[in-house]
Short mmCIF file of C-alpha atoms in Angstrom, two decimals:
data_model
loop_
_atom_site.label_atom_id
_atom_site.label_comp_id
_atom_site.label_asym_id
_atom_site.label_seq_id
_atom_site.Cartn_x
_atom_site.Cartn_y
_atom_site.Cartn_z
CA MET A 1 107.84 92.28 123.78
CA ARG A 2 109.30 90.37 120.85
CA GLN A 3 107.18 90.74 117.72
CA SER A 4 106.72 87.90 115.24
CA LEU A 5 104.84 87.25 112.04
CA THR A 6 101.25 86.43 112.92
CA ALA A 7 98.44 85.22 110.68
CA GLU A 8 96.87 88.66 110.85
CA THR A 9 100.08 90.41 109.81
CA ALA A 10 100.73 87.82 107.10
CA GLN A 11 97.26 88.42 105.67
CA HIS A 12 97.90 92.16 105.67
CA PHE A 13 101.29 91.83 103.98
CA ALA A 14 99.91 89.42 101.40
CA VAL A 15 97.14 91.84 100.46
CA ILE A 16 99.74 94.58 100.01
CA ALA A 17 101.86 92.39 97.72
CA LEU A 18 98.87 91.15 95.73
CA GLY A 19 98.08 94.80 95.06
CA HIS A 20 101.41 95.60 93.43
CA VAL A 21 103.16 92.57 91.90
CA ARG A 22 101.07 92.94 88.72
CA ARG A 23 100.91 96.73 88.85
CA GLU A 24 102.94 97.64 85.78
CA TYR A 25 103.19 101.40 86.34
CA PRO A 26 104.94 103.39 87.65
CA ASN A 27 107.96 101.35 86.59
CA LYS A 28 111.70 101.82 86.93
CA PRO A 29 113.36 99.61 84.28
CA ALA A 30 116.92 98.34 84.56
CA ASN A 31 117.33 97.22 80.97
CA VAL A 32 120.05 98.22 78.53
CA PHE A 33 118.83 99.10 75.02
CA SER A 34 120.93 97.61 72.23
CA GLY A 35 118.58 99.03 69.60
CA PRO A 36 115.06 100.39 69.05
CA GLU A 37 113.67 96.85 69.09
CA ASP A 38 114.34 96.79 72.84
CA ALA A 39 111.88 99.63 73.50
CA LYS A 40 109.11 97.50 75.01
CA THR A 41 106.69 97.74 77.90
CA PRO A 42 107.69 96.22 81.25
CA SER A 43 105.39 93.23 80.80
CA GLU A 44 106.77 92.57 77.32
CA LEU A 45 110.30 92.58 78.70
CA HIS A 46 109.45 90.65 81.88
CA PRO A 47 106.34 88.47 81.58
CA ILE A 48 106.34 87.60 85.30
CA PHE A 49 108.26 90.23 87.24
CA HIS A 50 107.01 93.48 85.72
CA GLY A 51 105.19 94.90 88.74
CA SER A 52 106.19 96.46 92.06
CA LEU A 53 108.00 99.43 90.45
CA ASP A 54 111.07 97.33 89.56
CA TRP A 55 112.10 93.76 88.77
CA HIS A 56 113.82 92.91 92.04
CA SER A 57 111.00 94.25 94.23
CA CYS A 58 108.54 92.16 92.26
CA VAL A 59 110.70 89.09 92.80
CA HIS A 60 110.85 89.52 96.56
CA GLY A 61 107.16 90.27 96.65
CA TYR A 62 106.65 86.81 95.16
CA TRP A 63 109.09 85.38 97.72
CA MET A 64 107.12 86.89 100.57
CA MET A 65 103.86 85.49 99.27
CA ALA A 66 105.41 82.04 98.82
CA HIS A 67 106.69 82.20 102.40
CA ILE A 68 103.30 83.27 103.69
CA LEU A 69 101.63 80.49 101.71
CA ARG A 70 103.92 77.93 103.34
CA THR A 71 103.70 79.41 106.84
CA PHE A 72 100.01 80.38 106.98
CA PRO A 73 98.31 78.19 104.35
CA ASP A 74 94.79 78.81 105.65
CA ILE A 75 94.58 82.61 105.71
CA PRO A 76 92.14 84.12 103.18
CA ALA A 77 94.84 85.61 100.93
CA THR A 78 96.33 82.24 100.04
CA LYS A 79 93.53 81.54 97.57
CA ASN A 80 94.60 84.58 95.57
CA ILE A 81 98.29 83.75 95.97
CA ARG A 82 97.72 80.29 94.50
CA ALA A 83 95.71 81.76 91.64
CA LEU A 84 98.48 84.27 90.95
CA PHE A 85 101.20 81.62 90.95
CA ASP A 86 99.11 79.36 88.71
CA ALA A 87 98.71 82.20 86.23
CA MET A 88 102.24 83.63 86.34
CA LEU A 89 104.73 80.89 87.26
CA VAL A 90 104.12 78.97 84.05
CA PRO A 91 106.59 77.69 81.43
CA ASP A 92 105.85 80.19 78.67
CA LYS A 93 106.29 83.19 80.96
CA VAL A 94 109.47 81.71 82.44
CA THR A 95 110.73 81.25 78.88
CA GLY A 96 110.10 84.94 78.31
CA GLU A 97 112.07 85.88 81.42
CA CYS A 98 114.91 83.60 80.31
CA ALA A 99 114.90 85.14 76.84
CA TYR A 100 115.56 88.55 78.34
CA GLN A 101 118.45 87.14 80.39
CA ALA A 102 119.96 85.52 77.29
CA LYS A 103 120.72 88.89 75.72
CA PRO A 104 124.42 89.88 75.87
CA THR A 105 123.39 93.19 77.43
CA SER A 106 121.72 91.37 80.34
CA ARG A 107 124.91 89.91 81.78
CA GLY A 108 124.98 92.40 84.65
CA PHE A 109 121.20 92.73 85.03
CA GLU A 110 120.28 93.06 88.71
CA ARG A 111 123.76 92.00 89.86
CA PRO A 112 123.84 90.82 92.58
CA TYR A 113 120.69 91.85 94.47
CA GLY A 114 118.14 90.49 92.03
CA TRP A 115 120.20 87.33 91.59
CA GLY A 116 120.03 86.57 95.30
CA TRP A 117 116.31 87.30 95.55
CA LEU A 118 115.44 85.12 92.56
CA LEU A 119 117.24 82.19 94.16
CA LYS A 120 115.64 82.95 97.52
CA LEU A 121 112.23 82.81 95.83
CA SER A 122 113.12 79.53 94.16
CA ALA A 123 114.22 78.04 97.48
CA GLU A 124 110.90 79.00 99.05
CA LEU A 125 108.93 77.52 96.15
CA SER A 126 110.83 74.25 96.53
CA LEU A 127 109.39 73.88 100.04
CA LEU A 128 105.75 74.14 98.97
CA ASP A 129 103.52 71.16 98.27
CA GLU A 130 102.82 72.59 94.81
CA ARG A 131 106.19 71.61 93.33
CA CYS A 132 105.14 72.64 89.84
CA TRP A 133 105.88 76.31 90.56
CA PHE A 134 109.45 75.49 91.57
CA GLU A 135 109.93 73.22 88.58
CA ASN A 136 108.51 75.80 86.20
CA LEU A 137 110.82 78.51 87.52
CA LYS A 138 113.91 76.30 87.56
CA PRO A 139 115.24 77.35 84.11
CA LEU A 140 115.41 80.93 85.37
CA SER A 141 116.92 79.81 88.68
CA ASP A 142 119.58 77.96 86.69
CA VAL A 143 120.39 81.18 84.83
CA PHE A 144 121.14 82.98 88.08
CA THR A 145 123.01 80.07 89.58
CA GLY A 146 125.21 80.35 86.51
CA ARG A 147 125.58 84.07 87.01
CA PHE A 148 126.92 83.54 90.53
CA THR A 149 129.17 80.72 89.34
CA ASP A 150 130.65 82.89 86.60
CA PHE A 151 130.93 86.11 88.57
CA LEU A 152 132.24 85.21 92.02
CA PRO A 153 135.57 83.71 90.90
CA VAL A 154 136.47 86.83 88.90
CA ALA A 155 135.22 89.36 91.47
CA THR A 156 138.44 90.38 93.17
CA TYR A 157 136.74 92.57 95.77
CA PRO A 158 133.39 92.59 97.56
CA VAL A 159 130.98 95.49 97.32
CA ARG A 160 130.22 96.84 100.79
CA VAL A 161 127.63 99.55 100.14
CA GLY A 162 124.21 99.57 101.80
CA THR A 163 122.23 99.28 98.58
CA HIS A 164 121.50 96.79 95.78
CA PHE A 165 125.15 96.21 94.90
CA ASN A 166 126.06 94.72 98.29
CA THR A 167 127.60 91.30 97.72
CA ALA A 168 127.19 89.92 101.24
CA PHE A 169 123.40 90.24 101.14
CA ALA A 170 123.11 88.50 97.78
CA MET A 171 125.35 85.63 98.90
CA ARG A 172 123.36 85.30 102.12
CA LEU A 173 120.16 84.79 100.11
CA ALA A 174 121.84 82.48 97.58
CA ALA A 175 123.06 80.28 100.43
CA ASP A 176 119.47 79.46 101.33
CA TYR A 177 118.86 78.27 97.79
CA ALA A 178 122.07 76.26 97.55
CA GLU A 179 121.39 74.45 100.80
CA THR A 180 117.66 73.94 100.23
CA VAL A 181 117.99 72.42 96.76
CA GLY A 182 121.26 70.60 97.51
CA ASP A 183 123.56 72.53 95.18
CA ALA A 184 126.80 71.63 96.92
CA ALA A 185 129.02 73.28 94.32
CA LEU A 186 127.28 76.64 94.63
CA LEU A 187 127.29 76.44 98.42
CA GLN A 188 131.02 75.74 98.49
CA LEU A 189 131.68 78.62 96.10
CA LEU A 190 129.70 80.95 98.35
CA ARG A 191 131.62 79.76 101.42
CA ASP A 192 134.98 80.12 99.75
CA THR A 193 134.16 83.58 98.44
CA ALA A 194 132.85 84.81 101.78
CA GLN A 195 136.01 83.62 103.50
CA ARG A 196 138.20 85.23 100.84
CA TRP A 197 136.39 88.55 100.99
CA TYR A 198 135.40 88.87 104.62
CA GLY A 199 137.44 86.37 106.61
CA PRO A 200 140.25 88.80 107.57
CA ASP A 201 137.90 91.62 108.64
CA GLU A 202 138.04 92.79 112.23
CA ALA A 203 137.09 95.76 114.42
CA CYS A 204 134.47 97.02 111.99
CA PRO A 205 133.95 100.75 112.63
CA ALA A 206 130.68 101.07 110.64
CA TRP A 207 131.68 104.68 110.15
CA GLY A 208 129.82 105.00 106.84
CA GLU A 209 126.43 104.06 108.26
CA PRO A 210 123.88 105.16 107.56
CA SER A 211 124.26 106.74 104.18
CA GLY A 212 121.31 108.66 102.84
CA ASP A 213 119.79 105.87 100.77
CA ASP A 214 120.93 102.71 102.58
CA PHE A 215 118.52 99.85 103.08
CA LEU A 216 121.21 97.43 104.23
CA SER A 217 123.76 97.71 107.01
CA SER A 218 127.04 96.87 105.33
CA ALA A 219 128.45 95.81 108.71
CA LEU A 220 125.56 93.69 109.97
CA VAL A 221 124.73 92.05 106.66
CA GLU A 222 128.37 91.00 106.31
CA ALA A 223 128.16 89.41 109.75
CA GLU A 224 124.87 87.72 108.82
CA CYS A 225 126.43 86.41 105.61
CA MET A 226 129.31 84.92 107.58
CA ARG A 227 126.95 83.45 110.16
CA ARG A 228 125.09 81.70 107.37
CA LEU A 229 128.15 80.41 105.54
CA MET A 230 130.71 79.67 108.28
CA PRO A 231 130.77 76.70 110.66
CA ALA A 232 129.23 77.75 113.98
CA VAL A 233 132.42 77.59 116.05
CA GLY A 234 134.46 79.43 113.47
CA PHE A 235 131.80 82.09 113.14
CA LEU A 236 131.77 82.86 116.87
CA SER A 237 135.49 83.50 116.81
CA TRP A 238 135.18 85.65 113.69
CA PHE A 239 132.26 87.61 115.15
CA ASP A 240 134.19 88.35 118.33
CA ARG A 241 136.88 89.99 116.22
CA PHE A 242 134.55 91.71 113.78
CA LEU A 243 132.34 93.52 116.32
CA PRO A 244 134.32 93.39 119.57
CA GLU A 245 132.50 96.19 121.46
CA ILE A 246 128.88 95.10 121.42
CA LEU A 247 128.71 95.11 125.22
CA ALA A 248 129.49 98.83 125.08
CA ARG A 249 126.89 99.28 122.30
CA ARG A 250 129.56 100.25 119.82
CA PRO A 251 129.75 101.13 116.99
CA ALA A 252 126.99 103.38 118.27
CA THR A 253 125.43 103.91 114.86
CA LEU A 254 124.42 100.25 114.63
CA PHE A 255 122.24 100.63 117.72
CA SER A 256 120.36 103.75 116.62
CA PRO A 257 117.48 103.44 114.16
CA ALA A 258 117.84 105.68 111.13
CA SER A 259 115.59 108.72 110.86
CA VAL A 260 113.35 108.90 107.76
CA SER A 261 112.46 112.46 106.80
CA ASP A 262 110.40 111.98 103.60
CA ARG A 263 108.75 108.69 102.76
CA SER A 264 107.56 109.95 99.38
CA ASP A 265 111.21 110.08 98.28
CA GLY A 266 112.14 106.60 97.14
CA LYS A 267 115.78 106.88 98.18
CA ILE A 268 115.11 108.38 101.60
CA ALA A 269 112.42 105.74 102.13
CA HIS A 270 115.19 103.16 101.83
CA LEU A 271 116.06 104.00 105.43
CA ASP A 272 112.91 102.25 106.66
CA GLY A 273 114.33 99.18 104.94
CA LEU A 274 117.64 99.75 106.70
CA ASN A 275 115.90 99.62 110.04
CA LEU A 276 114.08 96.42 109.07
CA SER A 277 117.18 94.73 107.70
CA ARG A 278 119.16 95.68 110.80
CA ALA A 279 116.41 94.13 112.91
CA TRP A 280 116.67 90.94 110.82
CA CYS A 281 120.45 90.80 111.21
CA TRP A 282 120.51 91.61 114.92
CA ARG A 283 117.94 88.89 115.62
CA SER A 284 119.72 86.27 113.52
CA LEU A 285 123.11 87.10 114.98
CA ALA A 286 121.83 87.07 118.56
CA LYS A 287 120.38 83.58 118.06
CA ALA A 288 123.80 82.35 116.94
CA LEU A 289 125.34 83.22 120.32
CA PRO A 290 125.23 80.98 123.41
CA GLN A 291 122.07 81.41 125.46
CA ASP A 292 123.93 82.98 128.38
CA ASP A 293 126.04 85.34 126.27
CA PRO A 294 125.63 88.86 127.74
CA ARG A 295 125.57 90.33 124.24
CA ARG A 296 122.31 88.60 123.37
CA PRO A 297 119.90 90.89 125.24
CA ILE A 298 121.70 93.97 123.91
CA MET A 299 121.40 92.72 120.33
CA GLU A 300 117.80 91.62 120.79
CA ARG A 301 116.88 95.02 122.21
CA ALA A 302 118.53 96.73 119.25
CA ALA A 303 116.50 94.52 116.91
CA GLU A 304 113.23 95.42 118.61
CA GLU A 305 114.02 99.14 118.56
CA HIS A 306 114.75 99.06 114.83
CA LEU A 307 111.68 96.96 114.12
CA ALA A 308 109.41 99.26 116.11
CA SER A 309 110.70 102.30 114.22
CA ALA A 310 109.90 100.86 110.78
CA LEU A 311 106.92 98.53 111.04
CA PRO A 312 104.30 101.32 111.15
CA HIS A 313 105.56 102.55 107.76
CA VAL A 314 105.37 99.37 105.68
CA GLU A 315 102.46 100.92 103.78
CA GLY A 316 101.28 104.42 103.09
CA ASP A 317 103.40 105.65 100.18
CA TYR A 318 104.12 103.49 97.14
CA MET A 319 107.84 104.32 97.30
CA GLY A 320 108.04 102.08 100.36
CA GLU A 321 104.88 100.05 100.01
CA HIS A 322 106.09 98.22 96.90
CA TRP A 323 108.84 96.43 98.87
CA LEU A 324 109.04 97.06 102.62
CA ALA A 325 106.72 94.22 103.66
CA SER A 326 109.27 91.73 102.33
CA PHE A 327 111.95 93.14 104.60
CA ALA A 328 109.52 93.25 107.50
CA THR A 329 108.86 89.55 106.91
CA LEU A 330 112.58 88.78 107.04
CA ALA A 331 112.84 90.64 110.35
CA LEU A 332 109.73 89.16 111.92
CA GLU A 333 110.70 85.62 110.92
CA ALA A 334 114.37 85.87 111.91
#
């Protein structure tokens, strides 16, 4: 049976996120110190996104809550989500976040994972009735639009790992922002870069998956990036070449959920995220195929198997709990 995001699950996920997006400690900072004056607490460095163990997890926790607010506006948690956004997504706190990004040492901060998630959050906020949150955050969104605009033309090669440095995942999220807010220049840059980096790829072996701390499938997220950025007809032809043996369930590793041996280890716990992100990609990619395509049921079954393996572990240990619900939401809403 195909699982989807229900009001009950959304309420549960929202409560989880509300419990950690303002939890300042433990905290894993990503800042570069240029002097002793930079030795500040997380909330001093990041007035909004100082919870959830790290900056990027806090950002996608906010994205998930914004998505839940839009999708299930009447569940009990939305009262607290609105109160949180009213308190945190305000001009002076956004100014503080922008001030951190203005430092020369912040040029590579959260590149590219956090960049993509910040724009994904902004896109979601733009769809809410409460436009003030989107407008308030826009100066920070503009910073990261600029980061993409500056970086992509000089990035000769993509990064294909299964962690935060993966370029396909970040571009996939940024595409939602560019299209939602009508940033045609950014969208074209994303399309051109994806074609330059990934257009020639074919017969992907996926031999490096999974690595021990992956939370992204480098193969499937590349395909999902191309699905999002290519014209539909062109994508189908590209996909046929990129993963030509889906009917034989090959590469076999893409059809087998990763095993997670220790969920108290933050890196090993990434593998629950790998299973969720694979489920998201398999579902999205299957929907892009013709209804009668024999690959669809194979891909949909793979998605359900990965989802079933990870959903029971969205909470329990903070190493996964501070972020996994966001990836579960992506998968359930695919």
